[in-house]
CSV table of C-alpha atoms in Angstrom, one decimal:
chain,number,residue,atom,x,y,z
A,743,MET,CA,45.1,8.0,-27.4
A,744,ALA,CA,46.9,4.9,-27.0
A,745,THR,CA,45.7,1.8,-28.4
A,746,GLU,CA,46.1,-1.4,-27.7
A,747,ILE,CA,46.6,-3.8,-31.0
A,748,GLU,CA,46.6,-7.9,-30.2
A,749,ARG,CA,46.6,-10.1,-33.1
A,750,LYS,CA,46.4,-13.9,-32.5
A,751,PHE,CA,47.6,-16.9,-34.2
A,752,LEU,CA,47.2,-20.5,-34.2
A,753,VAL,CA,51.0,-22.2,-33.9
A,754,LYS,CA,52.3,-25.0,-36.4
A,755,GLY,CA,54.6,-27.5,-34.8
A,756,ASP,CA,57.1,-27.1,-32.3
A,757,GLY,CA,59.9,-24.1,-34.6
A,758,TRP,CA,59.4,-21.6,-32.0
A,759,ARG,CA,60.4,-23.8,-28.8
A,760,ALA,CA,64.2,-22.7,-29.7
A,761,ALA,CA,64.0,-19.2,-29.1
A,762,ALA,CA,61.6,-18.9,-26.3
A,763,GLY,CA,62.2,-18.6,-22.7
A,764,PRO,CA,61.2,-20.1,-19.5
A,765,PRO,CA,57.1,-20.8,-19.5
A,766,ARG,CA,55.0,-19.7,-16.8
A,767,ARG,CA,52.1,-21.9,-16.1
A,768,LEU,CA,48.8,-20.4,-15.1
A,769,ALA,CA,45.6,-22.3,-14.3
A,770,GLN,CA,42.2,-20.8,-13.7
A,771,ALA,CA,38.8,-20.9,-14.0
A,772,TYR,CA,35.7,-18.8,-12.9
A,773,LEU,CA,33.1,-19.4,-9.8
A,774,CYS,CA,30.7,-16.8,-11.6
A,775,GLY,CA,30.7,-15.2,-14.4
A,776,GLY,CA,28.0,-13.7,-17.1
A,777,ALA,CA,27.7,-9.8,-17.3
A,778,GLY,CA,27.6,-9.0,-13.9
A,779,THR,CA,30.0,-9.6,-11.2
A,780,THR,CA,32.8,-12.0,-11.6
A,781,VAL,CA,34.9,-14.5,-9.5
A,782,ARG,CA,38.0,-15.8,-11.0
A,783,VAL,CA,40.6,-18.4,-9.1
A,784,ARG,CA,44.0,-18.4,-10.3
A,785,ILE,CA,47.1,-20.4,-9.7
A,786,VAL,CA,50.5,-19.0,-10.9
A,787,ASP,CA,53.4,-21.3,-11.2
A,788,ASP,CA,51.6,-24.4,-9.5
A,789,GLU,CA,52.5,-22.4,-6.5
A,790,ARG,CA,50.8,-18.9,-5.7
A,791,GLY,CA,47.0,-18.8,-5.6
A,792,TYR,CA,44.5,-15.7,-6.0
A,793,LEU,CA,41.2,-14.9,-5.9
A,794,THR,CA,39.7,-12.1,-8.0
A,795,ILE,CA,36.6,-10.2,-7.7
A,796,LYS,CA,35.6,-7.8,-10.7
A,797,GLY,CA,32.6,-5.7,-10.6
A,798,ARG,CA,30.3,-5.2,-13.9
A,799,THR,CA,32.1,-2.8,-16.3
A,800,LEU,CA,31.1,0.7,-16.0
A,801,GLU,CA,31.1,3.4,-19.1
A,802,LEU,CA,32.9,6.2,-17.9
A,803,ALA,CA,30.5,9.5,-17.3
A,804,GLY,CA,30.8,12.7,-19.8
A,805,GLY,CA,31.9,10.9,-22.3
A,806,VAL,CA,35.0,9.9,-21.3
A,807,ALA,CA,36.8,7.0,-23.4
A,808,GLY,CA,37.4,4.0,-21.7
A,809,SER,CA,36.0,2.4,-19.1
A,810,ALA,CA,36.0,1.4,-15.5
A,811,ARG,CA,35.5,-1.8,-13.4
A,812,ALA,CA,36.0,-2.3,-9.6
A,813,GLU,CA,38.6,-5.3,-9.0
A,814,PHE,CA,39.7,-6.9,-5.4
A,815,GLU,CA,42.5,-9.1,-5.9
A,816,TYR,CA,43.9,-11.8,-2.6
A,817,GLU,CA,46.5,-14.1,-2.1
A,818,ILE,CA,45.1,-17.5,-1.0
A,819,PRO,CA,46.8,-20.4,0.2
A,820,LEU,CA,47.2,-23.0,-3.0
A,821,ALA,CA,45.1,-25.7,-1.1
A,822,ASP,CA,42.2,-23.4,-1.1
A,823,ALA,CA,42.7,-22.5,-4.6
A,824,GLU,CA,43.3,-25.9,-6.1
A,825,ALA,CA,40.3,-27.4,-4.2
A,826,MET,CA,38.3,-23.9,-5.8
A,827,LEU,CA,39.2,-25.1,-9.2
A,828,GLN,CA,36.9,-27.8,-8.8
A,829,LEU,CA,33.9,-25.4,-8.0
A,830,ARG,CA,34.2,-23.7,-11.1
A,831,THR,CA,31.9,-22.8,-13.6
A,832,GLY,CA,32.5,-23.4,-17.1
A,833,ALA,CA,36.0,-24.8,-18.4
A,834,LEU,CA,39.7,-25.2,-16.8
A,835,LEU,CA,42.0,-22.9,-18.2
A,836,ALA,CA,45.2,-23.8,-17.8
A,837,LYS,CA,47.9,-23.3,-20.2
A,838,SER,CA,51.9,-22.6,-19.9
A,839,ARG,CA,52.8,-19.4,-21.6
A,840,HIS,CA,56.3,-18.7,-23.4
A,841,VAL,CA,57.6,-15.5,-24.9
A,842,VAL,CA,59.5,-15.8,-27.8
A,843,PRO,CA,61.3,-12.2,-29.0
A,844,GLU,CA,61.0,-11.3,-32.1
A,845,ALA,CA,63.0,-8.5,-34.2
A,846,GLY,CA,62.2,-4.5,-33.3
A,847,GLY,CA,61.5,-5.4,-29.8
A,848,LEU,CA,58.2,-7.2,-30.5
A,849,ALA,CA,57.5,-10.8,-28.8
A,850,PHE,CA,55.2,-13.3,-29.6
A,851,GLU,CA,53.7,-15.1,-26.3
A,852,VAL,CA,52.8,-18.8,-27.2
A,853,ASP,CA,50.5,-20.1,-24.8
A,854,VAL,CA,50.3,-24.0,-24.9
A,855,PHE,CA,46.9,-25.3,-23.4
A,856,GLU,CA,46.3,-28.2,-21.3
A,857,ALA,CA,43.4,-29.6,-19.4
A,858,ASP,CA,39.8,-28.9,-21.2
A,859,TYR,CA,41.9,-27.4,-23.8
A,860,ALA,CA,44.6,-29.8,-24.5
A,861,GLY,CA,46.1,-29.4,-27.7
A,862,LEU,CA,45.2,-25.9,-28.4
A,863,VAL,CA,48.3,-23.6,-29.2
A,864,VAL,CA,48.3,-19.8,-29.9
A,865,ALA,CA,50.4,-17.1,-30.5
A,866,GLU,CA,49.6,-13.5,-29.9
A,867,ILE,CA,51.7,-10.5,-30.6
A,868,GLU,CA,51.2,-7.0,-29.2
A,869,LEU,CA,51.9,-4.3,-32.1
A,870,PRO,CA,51.8,-0.4,-32.1
A,871,ALA,CA,49.5,0.3,-34.7
A,872,PRO,CA,47.2,-1.6,-36.4
A,873,ASP,CA,49.2,-1.3,-40.0
A,874,ALA,CA,52.6,-2.2,-37.9
A,875,PRO,CA,54.6,-4.4,-40.1
A,876,PHE,CA,56.4,-7.6,-37.9
A,877,THR,CA,57.7,-11.0,-39.0
A,878,ARG,CA,55.6,-14.2,-39.3
A,879,PRO,CA,57.8,-17.3,-38.7
A,880,ASP,CA,57.0,-20.0,-40.6
A,881,TRP,CA,55.3,-21.8,-37.2
A,882,LEU,CA,52.7,-19.2,-37.0
A,883,GLY,CA,49.8,-20.9,-38.4
A,884,ASP,CA,45.9,-19.3,-39.3
A,885,GLU,CA,45.1,-15.8,-37.8
A,886,VAL,CA,42.2,-16.1,-35.3
A,887,THR,CA,42.3,-12.2,-34.0
A,888,GLY,CA,38.5,-12.1,-34.8
A,889,ASP,CA,36.9,-15.3,-33.8
A,890,PRO,CA,35.1,-15.4,-31.0
A,891,ARG,CA,35.7,-18.7,-30.0
A,892,TYR,CA,39.5,-17.5,-29.2
A,893,PHE,CA,38.1,-14.7,-27.1
A,894,ASN,CA,38.9,-15.4,-22.8
A,895,ALA,CA,34.9,-15.0,-22.2
A,896,ALA,CA,34.1,-17.6,-24.9
A,897,MET,CA,37.3,-20.0,-23.3
A,898,ALA,CA,35.8,-19.6,-19.9
A,899,SER,CA,32.7,-20.1,-20.5
A,900,GLY,CA,33.6,-23.7,-22.0
A,901,ASN,CA,32.6,-21.9,-25.7
A,902,GLY,CA,36.1,-21.9,-26.7
A,903,PRO,CA,37.9,-23.8,-29.8
A,904,PRO,CA,37.3,-27.6,-30.0
A,905,THR,CA,40.6,-29.2,-29.4
A,906,GLY,CA,43.1,-30.6,-31.7
A,907,SER,CA,42.4,-27.2,-33.3
A,908,ASN,CA,45.8,-26.7,-34.7
A,909,ALA,CA,45.1,-29.6,-36.9
B,439,MET,CA,21.6,-38.7,15.3
B,440,ALA,CA,21.3,-34.6,16.3
B,441,THR,CA,19.2,-32.6,14.6
B,442,GLU,CA,18.6,-28.8,14.8
B,443,ILE,CA,15.0,-28.0,15.4
B,444,GLU,CA,14.4,-23.7,14.8
B,445,ARG,CA,11.1,-22.4,14.6
B,446,LYS,CA,10.5,-18.6,13.6
B,447,PHE,CA,8.1,-16.0,14.7
B,448,LEU,CA,7.2,-12.5,13.1
B,449,VAL,CA,7.8,-10.2,16.5
B,450,LYS,CA,4.9,-8.0,17.7
B,451,GLY,CA,6.2,-4.5,19.3
B,452,ASP,CA,9.0,-3.8,21.2
B,453,GLY,CA,9.0,-6.2,24.6
B,454,TRP,CA,11.7,-8.1,24.3
B,455,ARG,CA,13.9,-5.3,24.2
B,456,ALA,CA,14.0,-4.8,28.0
B,457,ALA,CA,15.9,-8.6,28.1
B,458,ALA,CA,17.9,-8.3,24.7
B,459,GLY,CA,21.8,-8.2,25.1
B,460,PRO,CA,23.9,-6.0,23.4
B,461,PRO,CA,23.0,-6.8,19.9
B,462,ARG,CA,25.9,-8.1,16.7
B,463,ARG,CA,25.4,-6.1,13.4
B,464,LEU,CA,25.5,-8.1,10.5
B,465,ALA,CA,25.3,-7.1,6.5
B,466,GLN,CA,25.5,-9.6,3.9
B,467,ALA,CA,24.9,-10.1,0.0
B,468,TYR,CA,25.9,-12.6,-2.7
B,469,LEU,CA,28.1,-11.8,-5.6
B,470,CYS,CA,27.0,-15.2,-6.9
B,471,GLY,CA,24.4,-17.3,-6.1
B,472,GLY,CA,22.2,-20.3,-7.1
B,473,ALA,CA,22.3,-24.0,-6.9
B,474,GLY,CA,26.0,-23.9,-7.5
B,475,THR,CA,28.8,-22.1,-5.7
B,476,THR,CA,27.8,-19.1,-4.2
B,477,VAL,CA,30.2,-16.2,-3.3
B,478,ARG,CA,29.1,-14.1,-0.1
B,479,VAL,CA,30.2,-11.0,1.4
B,480,ARG,CA,29.6,-9.7,5.1
B,481,ILE,CA,30.6,-7.2,7.1
B,482,VAL,CA,30.2,-7.8,11.1
B,483,ASP,CA,29.7,-5.0,13.4
B,484,ASP,CA,30.6,-2.4,10.8
B,485,GLU,CA,34.5,-3.5,11.5
B,486,ARG,CA,35.3,-6.8,10.3
B,487,GLY,CA,35.1,-7.9,6.1
B,488,TYR,CA,34.8,-11.6,5.0
B,489,LEU,CA,34.5,-12.9,2.0
B,490,THR,CA,33.0,-16.5,2.2
B,491,ILE,CA,32.9,-19.1,-1.2
B,492,LYS,CA,30.5,-22.3,-0.7
B,493,GLY,CA,30.5,-25.3,-3.1
B,494,ARG,CA,27.3,-26.6,-3.8
B,495,THR,CA,25.6,-29.3,-1.0
B,496,LEU,CA,26.7,-32.7,-1.9
B,497,GLU,CA,25.3,-35.8,-0.5
B,498,LEU,CA,27.3,-37.6,1.6
B,499,ALA,CA,28.2,-41.3,0.2
B,500,GLY,CA,26.9,-45.0,1.1
B,501,GLY,CA,23.2,-43.7,2.3
B,502,VAL,CA,25.3,-41.5,5.4
B,503,ALA,CA,22.6,-38.9,6.5
B,504,GLY,CA,23.6,-35.3,6.2
B,505,SER,CA,25.6,-33.4,3.3
B,506,ALA,CA,28.8,-31.9,2.9
B,507,ARG,CA,29.9,-28.6,1.2
B,508,ALA,CA,33.0,-27.2,0.8
B,509,GLU,CA,33.6,-23.8,2.2
B,510,PHE,CA,36.3,-21.2,2.4
B,511,GLU,CA,36.4,-17.7,4.3
B,512,TYR,CA,38.5,-14.9,4.3
B,513,GLU,CA,38.8,-11.7,6.4
B,514,ILE,CA,39.5,-8.9,3.9
B,515,PRO,CA,39.9,-5.3,4.5
B,516,LEU,CA,36.3,-3.6,5.7
B,517,ALA,CA,36.5,-0.9,2.8
B,518,ASP,CA,36.7,-4.2,0.2
B,519,ALA,CA,33.9,-5.3,2.0
B,520,GLU,CA,31.5,-2.2,2.0
B,521,ALA,CA,32.5,-1.6,-1.8
B,522,MET,CA,31.6,-5.4,-3.0
B,523,LEU,CA,28.4,-5.3,-1.1
B,524,GLN,CA,27.2,-2.7,-4.0
B,525,LEU,CA,28.3,-5.4,-6.3
B,526,ARG,CA,25.9,-7.9,-5.1
B,527,THR,CA,23.4,-9.8,-6.5
B,528,GLY,CA,19.9,-9.8,-5.3
B,529,ALA,CA,19.2,-7.9,-1.9
B,530,LEU,CA,21.3,-6.7,0.8
B,531,LEU,CA,20.7,-8.6,4.4
B,532,ALA,CA,21.3,-6.2,7.1
B,533,LYS,CA,20.1,-6.6,10.8
B,534,SER,CA,21.1,-6.4,14.3
B,535,ARG,CA,20.5,-9.7,16.0
B,536,HIS,CA,19.6,-9.3,19.9
B,537,VAL,CA,19.8,-12.7,21.8
B,538,VAL,CA,16.9,-12.8,24.3
B,539,PRO,CA,17.1,-15.5,27.3
B,540,GLU,CA,14.2,-17.6,28.0
B,541,ALA,CA,13.7,-20.5,30.8
B,542,GLY,CA,15.6,-23.2,30.4
B,543,GLY,CA,18.5,-22.5,28.8
B,544,LEU,CA,16.8,-21.6,25.9
B,545,ALA,CA,16.8,-17.8,24.1
B,546,PHE,CA,15.0,-16.6,21.2
B,547,GLU,CA,17.6,-14.7,18.8
B,548,VAL,CA,15.8,-11.9,17.6
B,549,ASP,CA,17.2,-10.3,14.2
B,550,VAL,CA,16.0,-6.3,13.0
B,551,PHE,CA,16.2,-6.2,9.3
B,552,GLU,CA,17.4,-2.7,7.9
B,553,ALA,CA,18.5,-2.0,4.5
B,554,ASP,CA,16.3,-3.9,1.8
B,555,TYR,CA,14.0,-5.5,4.5
B,556,ALA,CA,13.9,-3.0,7.0
B,557,GLY,CA,10.5,-2.8,8.9
B,558,LEU,CA,11.0,-6.8,9.4
B,559,VAL,CA,11.3,-8.1,12.8
B,560,VAL,CA,11.6,-11.9,13.4
B,561,ALA,CA,12.6,-14.2,16.5
B,562,GLU,CA,14.1,-17.9,16.1
B,563,ILE,CA,14.2,-20.1,19.0
B,564,GLU,CA,16.5,-23.7,18.8
B,565,LEU,CA,14.8,-26.6,20.8
B,566,PRO,CA,16.3,-29.5,21.5
B,567,ALA,CA,13.2,-31.7,20.2
B,568,PRO,CA,10.5,-30.9,17.3
B,569,ASP,CA,8.0,-31.0,20.3
B,570,ALA,CA,9.7,-29.5,22.9
B,571,PRO,CA,7.9,-27.2,25.2
B,572,PHE,CA,8.9,-23.4,25.3
B,573,THR,CA,7.3,-20.0,26.7
B,574,ARG,CA,5.6,-17.7,24.3
B,575,PRO,CA,6.3,-14.5,25.4
B,576,ASP,CA,3.5,-11.9,24.5
B,577,TRP,CA,5.7,-10.1,22.0
B,578,LEU,CA,6.2,-13.4,19.9
B,579,GLY,CA,3.8,-12.7,16.7
B,580,ASP,CA,2.7,-15.5,14.0
B,581,GLU,CA,4.7,-18.5,13.3
B,582,VAL,CA,6.6,-18.4,9.9
B,583,THR,CA,9.0,-21.5,10.5
B,584,GLY,CA,7.6,-23.1,6.9
B,585,ASP,CA,7.2,-19.7,4.8
B,586,PRO,CA,9.8,-20.0,2.3
B,587,ARG,CA,9.5,-16.3,1.9
B,588,TYR,CA,11.5,-16.3,5.1
B,589,PHE,CA,14.0,-18.7,4.0
B,590,ASN,CA,17.4,-17.4,3.7
B,591,ALA,CA,17.6,-18.4,0.0
B,592,ALA,CA,14.6,-16.5,-0.3
B,593,MET,CA,15.8,-13.2,1.3
B,594,ALA,CA,19.3,-13.3,-0.1
B,595,SER,CA,17.6,-13.7,-3.9
B,596,GLY,CA,15.5,-10.7,-3.6
B,597,ASN,CA,12.2,-12.9,-3.0
B,598,GLY,CA,11.8,-12.2,0.8
B,599,PRO,CA,8.7,-11.1,2.8
B,600,PRO,CA,7.2,-7.5,1.9
B,601,THR,CA,8.5,-4.8,4.2
B,602,GLY,CA,6.3,-3.9,7.0
B,603,SER,CA,5.1,-7.4,7.5
B,604,ASN,CA,5.4,-7.2,11.3
B,605,ALA,CA,2.1,-5.5,11.0
């Protein structure tokens, strides 16, 4: 069974920028959230709007590993998406995502937050196994993998880390 | 300033059916509701699906009467709308709506509920003024205009009248 391992770190300084590819921009917020059905509005690269409805997460029957979740996504006019971001519950998550290649086919995704989390810069790396080795560039700061304040759900509900937490 | 006056009644028996036009069918539910942003899924005539997002109601500035509410509506595939009704919070409102013309250009809209409110039949009439006269057909039952259990919000949240309330 495949397992996705991600580790998440704070970022110190701008040393990563020299090797980074062109960023993608992402702004998103929830119109409703919580444990049940969620409705998310997202703007990609300042030009495409999306509305996404996800059902509650259901465990699969018969002891099969994994879970299932109904999901519906529609592209919507950009102006609608911009107006709907104002109807959000919780925080506006706006960030630019930069890919920084590393040795061995690995890569960091460096997310530079704006809006409600301006000042926060986080790097994630996806590893093939929990103990897989990887190079730690000197701009990599403290690991926050297990810190619930950095979980997407916490950040979207406004319970993310304090801004300026890269100090 | 125009004022919309609606009065709502329970319905006794089937005497209204002879004069009724062909019904329209409506099924709808909320994916999220409450005082803030609402997201509604609706199926019209068993063939067209719609997703509607409404912002909170805002009073207009400067003492202007009325209120404003952002609203976005998208037609979506019928199969998506059917699946989304299962993700609802609160009740499924399903009904067929029949228009019954009355004298003086007036008309009753008779809603025959199904699903969570099966057994409930309600008639509404829109009047030009609160004291405007209108004929009361013999199938018109008790007035429920001011009864909060018959408000749309109460019925959608599952706090509507008990079924069989036309007895």
